[in-house]
Short mmCIF file of C-alpha atoms in Angstrom, two decimals:
data_model
loop_
_atom_site.label_atom_id
_atom_site.label_comp_id
_atom_site.label_asym_id
_atom_site.label_seq_id
_atom_site.Cartn_x
_atom_site.Cartn_y
_atom_site.Cartn_z
CA MET A 1 -40.22 77.18 17.49
CA ALA A 2 -36.44 75.48 18.36
CA PRO A 3 -34.79 76.04 21.33
CA ILE A 4 -31.22 78.40 20.19
CA ASP A 5 -28.30 79.05 21.76
CA GLU A 6 -26.55 82.00 22.48
CA ASP A 7 -24.61 82.25 19.16
CA ASN A 8 -28.32 82.03 17.51
CA GLU A 9 -27.68 78.26 16.28
CA PRO A 10 -30.26 75.60 17.09
CA LEU A 11 -29.63 73.04 19.78
CA THR A 12 -29.14 69.94 18.92
CA GLN A 13 -31.42 66.52 21.29
CA ASP A 14 -27.92 65.81 22.64
CA ALA A 15 -27.70 68.96 24.27
CA ALA A 16 -28.93 69.52 27.88
CA PRO A 17 -31.02 72.56 29.11
CA ASN A 18 -29.63 74.64 32.49
CA GLY A 19 -25.98 74.00 31.57
CA THR A 20 -26.10 70.60 32.26
CA THR A 21 -23.33 68.39 30.78
CA PRO A 22 -25.42 66.04 27.81
CA ARG A 23 -25.71 62.20 28.29
CA GLU A 24 -22.63 60.70 26.48
CA ARG A 25 -24.00 57.42 24.63
CA PRO A 26 -22.24 54.17 25.56
CA PRO A 27 -19.58 53.18 22.74
CA ALA A 28 -20.69 50.34 19.95
CA PRO A 29 -19.99 46.40 20.03
CA GLY A 30 -17.20 46.06 18.84
CA ALA A 31 -15.83 49.59 18.90
CA VAL A 32 -12.95 50.55 21.17
CA ALA A 33 -13.93 51.69 24.67
CA ALA A 34 -13.29 55.64 25.85
CA GLY A 35 -9.59 56.67 26.73
CA GLY A 36 -7.46 53.85 24.41
CA ARG A 37 -8.82 51.26 26.27
CA MET A 38 -9.56 47.52 24.31
CA PRO A 39 -12.59 45.76 25.18
CA ARG A 40 -13.39 42.84 27.47
CA TRP A 41 -13.91 39.64 25.38
CA LEU A 42 -10.43 40.58 23.13
CA PRO A 43 -8.18 39.08 25.50
CA ARG A 44 -9.95 36.50 26.12
CA ALA A 45 -10.31 35.54 22.80
CA MET A 46 -6.41 36.40 21.68
CA VAL A 47 -5.43 33.88 24.37
CA LEU A 48 -8.34 31.04 23.94
CA ALA A 49 -6.67 31.62 20.34
CA LEU A 50 -2.59 30.79 21.21
CA ALA A 51 -3.59 27.67 23.29
CA LEU A 52 -5.84 25.91 20.55
CA ILE A 53 -2.11 27.20 18.38
CA ALA A 54 -0.35 25.56 20.79
CA ALA A 55 -2.45 22.81 20.67
CA PHE A 56 -2.59 22.03 17.27
CA GLN A 57 1.24 22.28 17.13
CA LEU A 58 1.77 19.74 20.27
CA GLY A 59 -0.76 17.48 19.05
CA SER A 60 0.79 18.10 15.36
CA TRP A 61 4.28 16.82 16.83
CA ALA A 62 3.15 13.84 18.73
CA PHE A 63 1.71 12.48 15.37
CA HIS A 64 4.68 12.53 14.16
CA GLN A 65 6.61 11.57 16.24
CA LEU A 66 4.44 8.22 17.01
CA THR A 67 3.92 7.73 13.66
CA GLY A 68 6.04 4.64 13.55
CA LEU A 69 4.20 3.42 16.54
CA LEU A 70 0.70 4.08 15.29
CA ILE A 71 1.60 2.21 11.88
CA ASN A 72 3.31 -1.35 13.48
CA VAL A 73 -0.28 -0.85 15.99
CA LEU A 74 -2.14 -1.23 12.42
CA ILE A 75 -0.03 -4.03 11.34
CA ALA A 76 -0.73 -5.43 14.31
CA PHE A 77 -4.58 -4.83 14.08
CA PHE A 78 -4.54 -6.53 10.12
CA LEU A 79 -2.13 -9.21 11.25
CA ALA A 80 -4.68 -9.67 15.05
CA LEU A 81 -7.91 -10.21 12.04
CA ALA A 82 -5.76 -12.20 9.44
CA ILE A 83 -5.33 -15.24 12.22
CA GLU A 84 -8.69 -14.47 14.50
CA PRO A 85 -10.23 -17.30 12.06
CA ALA A 86 -7.79 -19.33 13.24
CA VAL A 87 -8.22 -18.86 17.18
CA SER A 88 -11.45 -19.43 17.65
CA ARG A 89 -11.58 -22.06 15.85
CA MET A 90 -9.79 -23.52 18.31
CA ALA A 91 -11.07 -21.23 21.38
CA ALA A 92 -14.70 -22.95 20.50
CA ARG A 93 -13.09 -26.24 21.09
CA GLY A 94 -12.22 -25.65 24.29
CA MET A 95 -9.33 -24.27 24.41
CA ARG A 96 -8.10 -20.94 26.61
CA ARG A 97 -7.91 -18.23 23.98
CA GLY A 98 -4.45 -17.10 24.34
CA LEU A 99 -3.15 -20.61 24.17
CA ALA A 100 -4.34 -20.70 21.34
CA THR A 101 -3.41 -17.21 19.82
CA PHE A 102 0.75 -18.65 21.25
CA LEU A 103 -0.30 -21.97 19.26
CA VAL A 104 -1.04 -20.41 16.29
CA PHE A 105 2.88 -17.87 16.55
CA LEU A 106 4.47 -20.50 17.64
CA GLY A 107 3.44 -22.17 14.19
CA LEU A 108 4.13 -19.32 12.20
CA THR A 109 7.21 -18.77 13.58
CA ILE A 110 8.51 -21.98 12.58
CA ALA A 111 7.50 -22.09 9.03
CA VAL A 112 8.69 -18.81 8.90
CA ALA A 113 12.33 -19.65 10.37
CA GLY A 114 12.31 -22.61 8.09
CA PHE A 115 12.08 -20.64 4.90
CA VAL A 116 14.09 -18.12 5.63
CA THR A 117 17.15 -21.15 7.01
CA LEU A 118 16.79 -22.28 3.78
CA LEU A 119 16.56 -19.98 1.86
CA GLY A 120 20.02 -18.62 3.96
CA SER A 121 22.03 -21.58 3.42
CA MET A 122 21.07 -21.86 -0.43
CA LEU A 123 22.16 -17.84 -0.73
CA ALA A 124 25.02 -19.14 0.89
CA GLY A 125 26.29 -22.09 -1.16
CA GLN A 126 25.32 -20.04 -4.41
CA ILE A 127 27.72 -17.18 -3.07
CA ILE A 128 29.64 -19.80 -2.59
CA LYS A 129 29.76 -21.46 -5.43
CA MET A 130 30.44 -18.21 -7.85
CA VAL A 131 33.42 -17.36 -5.93
CA GLU A 132 35.32 -20.19 -6.49
CA GLY A 133 33.72 -20.09 -10.20
CA PHE A 134 34.95 -15.96 -10.50
CA PRO A 135 38.18 -17.28 -11.83
CA ASP A 136 36.51 -18.81 -14.62
CA TYR A 137 34.18 -16.68 -15.60
CA LEU A 138 36.36 -14.35 -15.70
CA ASP A 139 39.38 -16.10 -17.96
CA SER A 140 35.74 -16.98 -20.07
CA LEU A 141 35.13 -13.24 -20.84
CA ILE A 142 38.82 -12.50 -20.94
CA ASN A 143 39.37 -15.03 -24.06
CA TRP A 144 35.74 -13.30 -25.42
CA ILE A 145 37.46 -9.60 -25.50
CA ASN A 146 40.65 -10.77 -26.84
CA GLU A 147 38.62 -12.83 -29.61
CA THR A 148 36.39 -10.09 -30.44
CA PHE A 149 38.86 -6.98 -29.92
CA HIS A 150 42.56 -8.52 -30.67
CA THR A 151 43.17 -7.32 -26.71
CA GLU A 152 46.06 -8.99 -24.79
CA LEU A 153 44.15 -8.61 -21.88
CA ARG A 154 45.61 -11.17 -19.12
CA ARG A 155 44.12 -12.12 -15.81
CA VAL A 156 47.07 -11.24 -13.50
CA ASP A 157 47.08 -7.82 -14.52
CA VAL A 158 42.96 -7.56 -14.25
CA GLN A 159 43.15 -8.55 -10.51
CA GLU A 160 45.66 -6.52 -10.30
CA GLY A 161 44.38 -3.20 -11.26
CA LEU A 162 41.00 -4.06 -9.26
CA LEU A 163 43.44 -4.78 -6.21
CA HIS A 164 44.79 -1.56 -6.57
CA SER A 165 41.93 0.34 -7.67
CA ASP A 166 41.12 4.20 -5.93
CA TRP A 167 37.59 2.62 -6.60
CA LEU A 168 37.66 -0.83 -4.23
CA ARG A 169 39.47 1.07 -1.71
CA LYS A 170 37.02 3.97 -1.37
CA TYR A 171 33.98 1.31 -1.72
CA ALA A 172 35.84 -0.44 1.31
CA GLN A 173 35.78 2.18 3.33
CA ASN A 174 32.44 3.07 2.69
CA SER A 175 31.64 -0.28 3.77
CA ALA A 176 33.59 -0.84 6.65
CA ALA A 177 32.07 2.43 8.00
CA GLY A 178 27.98 1.61 7.11
CA VAL A 179 28.26 -1.54 9.27
CA LEU A 180 26.97 0.62 12.00
CA ASP A 181 24.25 1.40 10.12
CA VAL A 182 23.42 -1.89 8.79
CA SER A 183 23.50 -3.13 12.74
CA ALA A 184 21.64 0.01 13.70
CA GLN A 185 18.78 -0.91 10.91
CA VAL A 186 18.96 -4.69 12.34
CA LEU A 187 17.83 -3.78 14.94
CA GLY A 188 15.15 -1.48 14.70
CA GLY A 189 14.13 -3.84 12.27
CA LEU A 190 13.91 -6.46 15.34
CA PHE A 191 12.86 -4.34 17.98
CA GLN A 192 9.86 -3.64 15.28
CA LEU A 193 8.79 -6.83 14.50
CA LEU A 194 8.93 -7.83 18.74
CA THR A 195 6.61 -4.18 18.58
CA VAL A 196 3.79 -5.38 16.53
CA GLY A 197 3.96 -9.56 17.78
CA LEU A 198 3.01 -8.22 20.90
CA PHE A 199 0.16 -6.13 19.74
CA SER A 200 -1.25 -8.89 17.39
CA PHE A 201 -1.22 -10.92 20.65
CA TYR A 202 -2.71 -9.35 22.54
CA PHE A 203 -5.15 -7.85 19.38
CA ALA A 204 -6.02 -11.45 18.43
CA ALA A 205 -5.95 -13.37 22.83
CA ASP A 206 -8.17 -9.80 23.87
CA GLY A 207 -10.02 -9.77 20.78
CA PRO A 208 -13.79 -10.03 22.94
CA ARG A 209 -12.43 -8.17 25.73
CA LEU A 210 -11.63 -5.69 23.47
CA ARG A 211 -15.17 -5.31 21.63
CA ARG A 212 -16.55 -5.61 24.64
CA ALA A 213 -14.36 -2.40 25.65
CA LEU A 214 -15.13 -0.61 22.69
CA CYS A 215 -19.19 -1.07 22.61
CA SER A 216 -19.24 -0.20 26.25
CA VAL A 217 -19.08 3.78 25.07
CA LEU A 218 -21.01 3.25 22.15
CA PRO A 219 -24.85 3.31 22.17
CA PRO A 220 -26.34 0.13 21.45
CA ALA A 221 -27.14 1.04 17.34
CA ARG A 222 -23.83 1.81 17.05
CA GLN A 223 -22.41 -0.83 18.42
CA ALA A 224 -23.70 -3.43 16.32
CA GLU A 225 -22.71 -1.35 13.56
CA VAL A 226 -19.10 -1.62 15.26
CA LEU A 227 -19.06 -5.68 15.50
CA ARG A 228 -20.60 -5.88 12.11
CA ALA A 229 -17.96 -4.11 10.85
CA TRP A 230 -15.36 -6.02 13.07
CA GLU A 231 -16.38 -9.06 11.63
CA ILE A 232 -16.58 -7.77 7.70
CA ALA A 233 -12.79 -7.48 8.53
CA VAL A 234 -11.90 -10.92 9.30
CA ASP A 235 -13.35 -12.24 6.80
CA LYS A 236 -11.73 -10.12 4.12
CA THR A 237 -8.52 -10.06 5.73
CA GLY A 238 -8.48 -13.77 6.17
CA GLY A 239 -10.70 -13.82 2.35
CA TYR A 240 -7.48 -12.36 1.46
CA LEU A 241 -4.71 -14.20 2.72
CA TYR A 242 -6.61 -17.20 1.19
CA SER A 243 -6.73 -16.24 -1.77
CA ARG A 244 -2.54 -14.79 -2.13
CA GLY A 245 -2.16 -17.96 -0.42
CA LEU A 246 -3.54 -20.06 -2.89
CA MET A 247 -1.97 -17.88 -5.96
CA ALA A 248 0.96 -18.40 -4.41
CA LEU A 249 0.68 -22.58 -4.16
CA ILE A 250 0.24 -22.61 -7.81
CA SER A 251 2.74 -19.73 -9.01
CA GLY A 252 5.32 -22.00 -6.51
CA VAL A 253 4.21 -25.11 -8.02
CA ALA A 254 4.42 -24.69 -12.43
CA HIS A 255 8.57 -21.83 -11.33
CA TYR A 256 9.59 -25.17 -9.52
CA ILE A 257 8.50 -27.24 -13.20
CA LEU A 258 10.54 -24.71 -14.65
CA LEU A 259 13.45 -24.90 -12.44
CA GLN A 260 13.63 -28.50 -12.20
CA SER A 261 13.06 -28.88 -16.04
CA LEU A 262 16.37 -26.71 -16.32
CA GLY A 263 17.95 -28.84 -13.63
CA VAL A 264 18.59 -25.19 -11.51
CA PRO A 265 19.83 -25.96 -8.43
CA TYR A 266 16.98 -25.42 -5.28
CA ALA A 267 14.20 -25.37 -7.47
CA PRO A 268 11.95 -26.74 -4.29
CA VAL A 269 13.58 -23.26 -1.80
CA LEU A 270 13.30 -21.68 -5.30
CA GLY A 271 9.00 -21.77 -5.94
CA VAL A 272 8.78 -21.27 -2.33
CA TRP A 273 10.97 -18.21 -2.70
CA VAL A 274 8.77 -17.15 -5.59
CA GLY A 275 5.47 -17.89 -4.22
CA LEU A 276 6.00 -16.06 -1.54
CA VAL A 277 7.61 -12.95 -2.27
CA SER A 278 5.89 -12.93 -5.58
CA GLN A 279 2.22 -12.40 -3.61
CA PHE A 280 2.45 -10.72 -0.23
CA ILE A 281 4.79 -7.89 -2.04
CA PRO A 282 2.50 -6.28 -4.61
CA THR A 283 2.63 -4.88 -7.84
CA ILE A 284 6.35 -5.73 -8.37
CA GLY A 285 6.54 -8.34 -6.17
CA THR A 286 6.78 -11.23 -9.41
CA TYR A 287 9.99 -9.38 -10.81
CA LEU A 288 12.04 -8.51 -7.72
CA ALA A 289 10.63 -12.36 -7.08
CA GLY A 290 12.34 -14.05 -9.98
CA ALA A 291 15.34 -12.00 -9.86
CA LEU A 292 16.48 -14.88 -7.41
CA PRO A 293 16.32 -17.95 -9.87
CA MET A 294 17.26 -16.03 -13.02
CA LEU A 295 20.94 -15.34 -10.84
CA ILE A 296 20.77 -18.50 -9.91
CA ALA A 297 20.31 -20.59 -13.27
CA PHE A 298 22.94 -18.13 -14.57
CA THR A 299 25.39 -20.31 -13.07
CA VAL A 300 24.05 -23.05 -14.49
CA ASP A 301 23.21 -21.88 -17.94
CA PRO A 302 23.18 -18.54 -19.08
CA TRP A 303 20.85 -18.93 -21.23
CA TYR A 304 18.62 -20.30 -18.20
CA ALA A 305 18.60 -17.47 -16.79
CA VAL A 306 16.52 -15.70 -20.69
CA TRP A 307 13.76 -18.88 -20.25
CA VAL A 308 13.29 -18.11 -16.58
CA LEU A 309 12.58 -14.19 -17.02
CA VAL A 310 10.93 -15.29 -19.99
CA PHE A 311 8.99 -17.58 -17.71
CA VAL A 312 8.36 -15.13 -15.99
CA VAL A 313 6.91 -12.24 -17.78
CA VAL A 314 4.12 -15.08 -19.81
CA TYR A 315 2.97 -16.38 -16.32
CA GLN A 316 2.43 -12.99 -14.90
CA GLN A 317 -0.17 -12.12 -17.92
CA PHE A 318 -1.99 -15.30 -16.72
CA GLU A 319 -1.83 -14.71 -12.98
CA ASN A 320 -3.18 -11.43 -13.54
CA TYR A 321 -5.96 -11.24 -16.76
CA MET A 322 -6.91 -15.31 -15.69
CA LEU A 323 -5.92 -16.38 -12.47
CA GLN A 324 -6.43 -13.15 -9.73
CA PRO A 325 -9.85 -12.02 -10.99
CA LYS A 326 -11.57 -15.34 -10.45
CA LEU A 327 -9.95 -15.69 -7.26
CA THR A 328 -10.20 -12.03 -5.85
CA ALA A 329 -14.02 -12.34 -7.11
CA ARG A 330 -14.55 -15.88 -4.89
CA THR A 331 -12.50 -14.60 -1.40
CA VAL A 332 -12.36 -10.38 -1.56
CA ASP A 333 -15.14 -9.68 -3.81
CA ILE A 334 -12.82 -6.30 -5.30
CA HIS A 335 -13.02 -5.18 -8.82
CA PRO A 336 -8.84 -5.14 -10.36
CA ALA A 337 -8.52 -1.95 -10.95
CA VAL A 338 -9.87 -0.83 -7.26
CA ALA A 339 -7.30 -3.47 -5.96
CA PHE A 340 -4.49 -1.99 -7.99
CA GLY A 341 -5.93 1.66 -7.08
CA SER A 342 -5.96 1.15 -3.56
CA VAL A 343 -2.76 -1.00 -3.63
CA ILE A 344 -1.67 2.54 -4.99
CA ALA A 345 -3.06 4.87 -2.73
CA GLY A 346 -2.03 2.49 0.65
CA THR A 347 2.10 2.50 -1.18
CA ALA A 348 2.19 6.68 -1.75
CA LEU A 349 0.45 7.24 2.12
CA LEU A 350 2.31 3.88 3.67
CA GLY A 351 4.65 2.66 1.91
CA ALA A 352 5.31 -0.73 1.59
CA VAL A 353 3.26 -1.56 4.27
CA GLY A 354 0.78 0.13 2.63
CA ALA A 355 0.31 -1.75 0.08
CA LEU A 356 -0.23 -4.64 1.87
CA ILE A 357 -3.13 -3.85 3.88
CA ALA A 358 -4.30 -1.87 1.35
CA ILE A 359 -6.68 -4.62 -0.57
CA PRO A 360 -8.29 -5.83 2.52
CA ALA A 361 -8.64 -2.33 4.26
CA VAL A 362 -10.72 -1.19 0.89
CA ALA A 363 -12.93 -4.23 0.70
CA THR A 364 -13.63 -4.23 3.90
CA LEU A 365 -15.04 -1.20 3.42
CA GLN A 366 -16.47 -1.46 0.30
CA ALA A 367 -18.32 -4.41 2.09
CA PHE A 368 -19.66 -2.02 5.02
CA LEU A 369 -20.80 0.94 3.40
CA GLY A 370 -22.24 -1.84 0.74
CA ALA A 371 -25.40 -2.72 3.32
CA TYR A 372 -25.72 1.69 3.60
CA VAL A 373 -26.02 2.95 -0.64
CA LYS A 374 -29.55 1.84 -1.47
CA ARG A 375 -29.68 0.55 -5.01
CA TYR A 376 -32.48 0.00 -7.57
CA ALA A 377 -33.56 -1.91 -10.70
CA VAL A 378 -31.61 -1.43 -13.77
CA THR A 379 -34.23 -0.20 -16.74
CA ASP A 380 -34.13 -2.53 -20.14
CA ASP A 381 -32.51 -0.17 -21.92
CA PRO A 382 -30.08 -1.23 -24.81
CA ARG A 383 -27.16 1.32 -24.04
CA VAL A 384 -26.93 -0.75 -20.86
CA HIS A 385 -25.22 -3.51 -22.37
CA GLY A 386 -22.93 -0.96 -24.98
CA HIS A 387 -25.63 -1.19 -28.10
CA ARG A 388 -25.81 2.25 -28.76
CA GLY A 389 -29.30 2.99 -30.66
CA ARG A 390 -30.97 5.48 -32.26
CA SER A 391 -31.07 9.51 -30.51
CA PRO A 392 -34.24 10.84 -29.69
CA GLY A 393 -33.93 14.09 -31.44
CA GLY A 394 -33.97 11.72 -34.71
CA PRO A 395 -32.21 9.97 -37.41
CA GLY A 396 -28.98 9.40 -37.13
CA LEU A 397 -25.70 11.15 -38.98
CA LEU A 398 -25.76 8.19 -41.48
CA ALA A 399 -29.12 8.32 -42.78
CA ARG A 400 -29.38 11.85 -42.95
CA MET A 401 -26.41 12.18 -44.83
CA ARG A 402 -27.48 9.74 -47.23
CA ARG A 403 -31.02 11.92 -47.59
CA PRO A 404 -31.17 13.09 -51.33
CA ARG A 405 -30.95 16.74 -51.49
CA ALA A 406 -33.79 19.52 -52.39
CA GLY A 407 -34.70 18.69 -55.84
CA GLN A 408 -32.83 15.71 -57.07
CA PRO A 409 -33.90 12.87 -57.33
CA GLU A 410 -34.12 10.10 -54.74
CA PRO A 411 -32.67 6.72 -56.26
CA GLU A 412 -34.30 3.98 -57.80
CA GLU A 413 -34.57 0.84 -55.86
CA SER A 414 -33.21 -1.99 -57.76
CA SER A 415 -35.60 -5.17 -58.38
#
């Protein structure tokens, strides 16, 4: 029989006999201790969570602050990959790698400086010519307006109105205030160019040392993969630049022939301008490059500008559907649709820089992953070649529609 207390209530198992104090049960894991005390692990967890949040915020702030530097390093890396074949070829003949890199950069600098000098002199001459001929253009425009709309405009009145207009005064004030902004942007661009040049020089000159330093922290199997990816990146970047350079040459010669036949001045420089800008500025490069020849052709004859526009549009279609797929398939080996999508994605991520390096980066990634994708032999099925066959469930829809219904005689075949 169970023991009872003095109130005739049965004693529980927690009640201790002889009036002793019952033993307390240990608190369950995760429960707040008696007296409102928190568990010992909770302060440490809170400190760890706050430390992780602070580290994330600090890393995010540092990444946003260093975004410009990281983009410059990325550009320098791809530039070093582009000149790697030339530097390695010169180093293989006994020349020091640093000297070979310096000679390659010197040649590129001379070529770019010469092109910019010729283009600047051409633009300066054309601007002077347009300024000198502005009164004649204005007279012809005023005469056409007077004859068409039966007005009595004079050039003196138009010039006086322009000189004393509020629009010209505000434009002059804004231009004077924006001189400092333009100067700051020019200095920033020169600093970025110097940064890219220094990093690309070190990447190209110390390429073997950089590869050894990278491989020294990896196991042998990973070292082989890294070196293979590096070689693929060099080949694809060089192939991309080779194909772009060849298309720039073809485009420049074609536009030079057109401009020379029309009698447009500075045809050789304009041909080089169109070839370089149209190929190394993706998507809109052709139309952006064609704007300058159109402007200069307009100074000769307005109809010449129309002919240049028609030629630019037609040549763009020829290049997109005939020339570029063949050259890209032989050098970069990437589908035109993939190339176009990669350019759009690169532009969305990194702007103009992403558009420039998107195609060689995607080609490198595609070639590297191709070695790890298992492929199978394709079955000899007509549907693979785009031919639709009879469905396995029975005859096609047209055959079922042509069947006679129940109770109707079948049509007799003509003899």
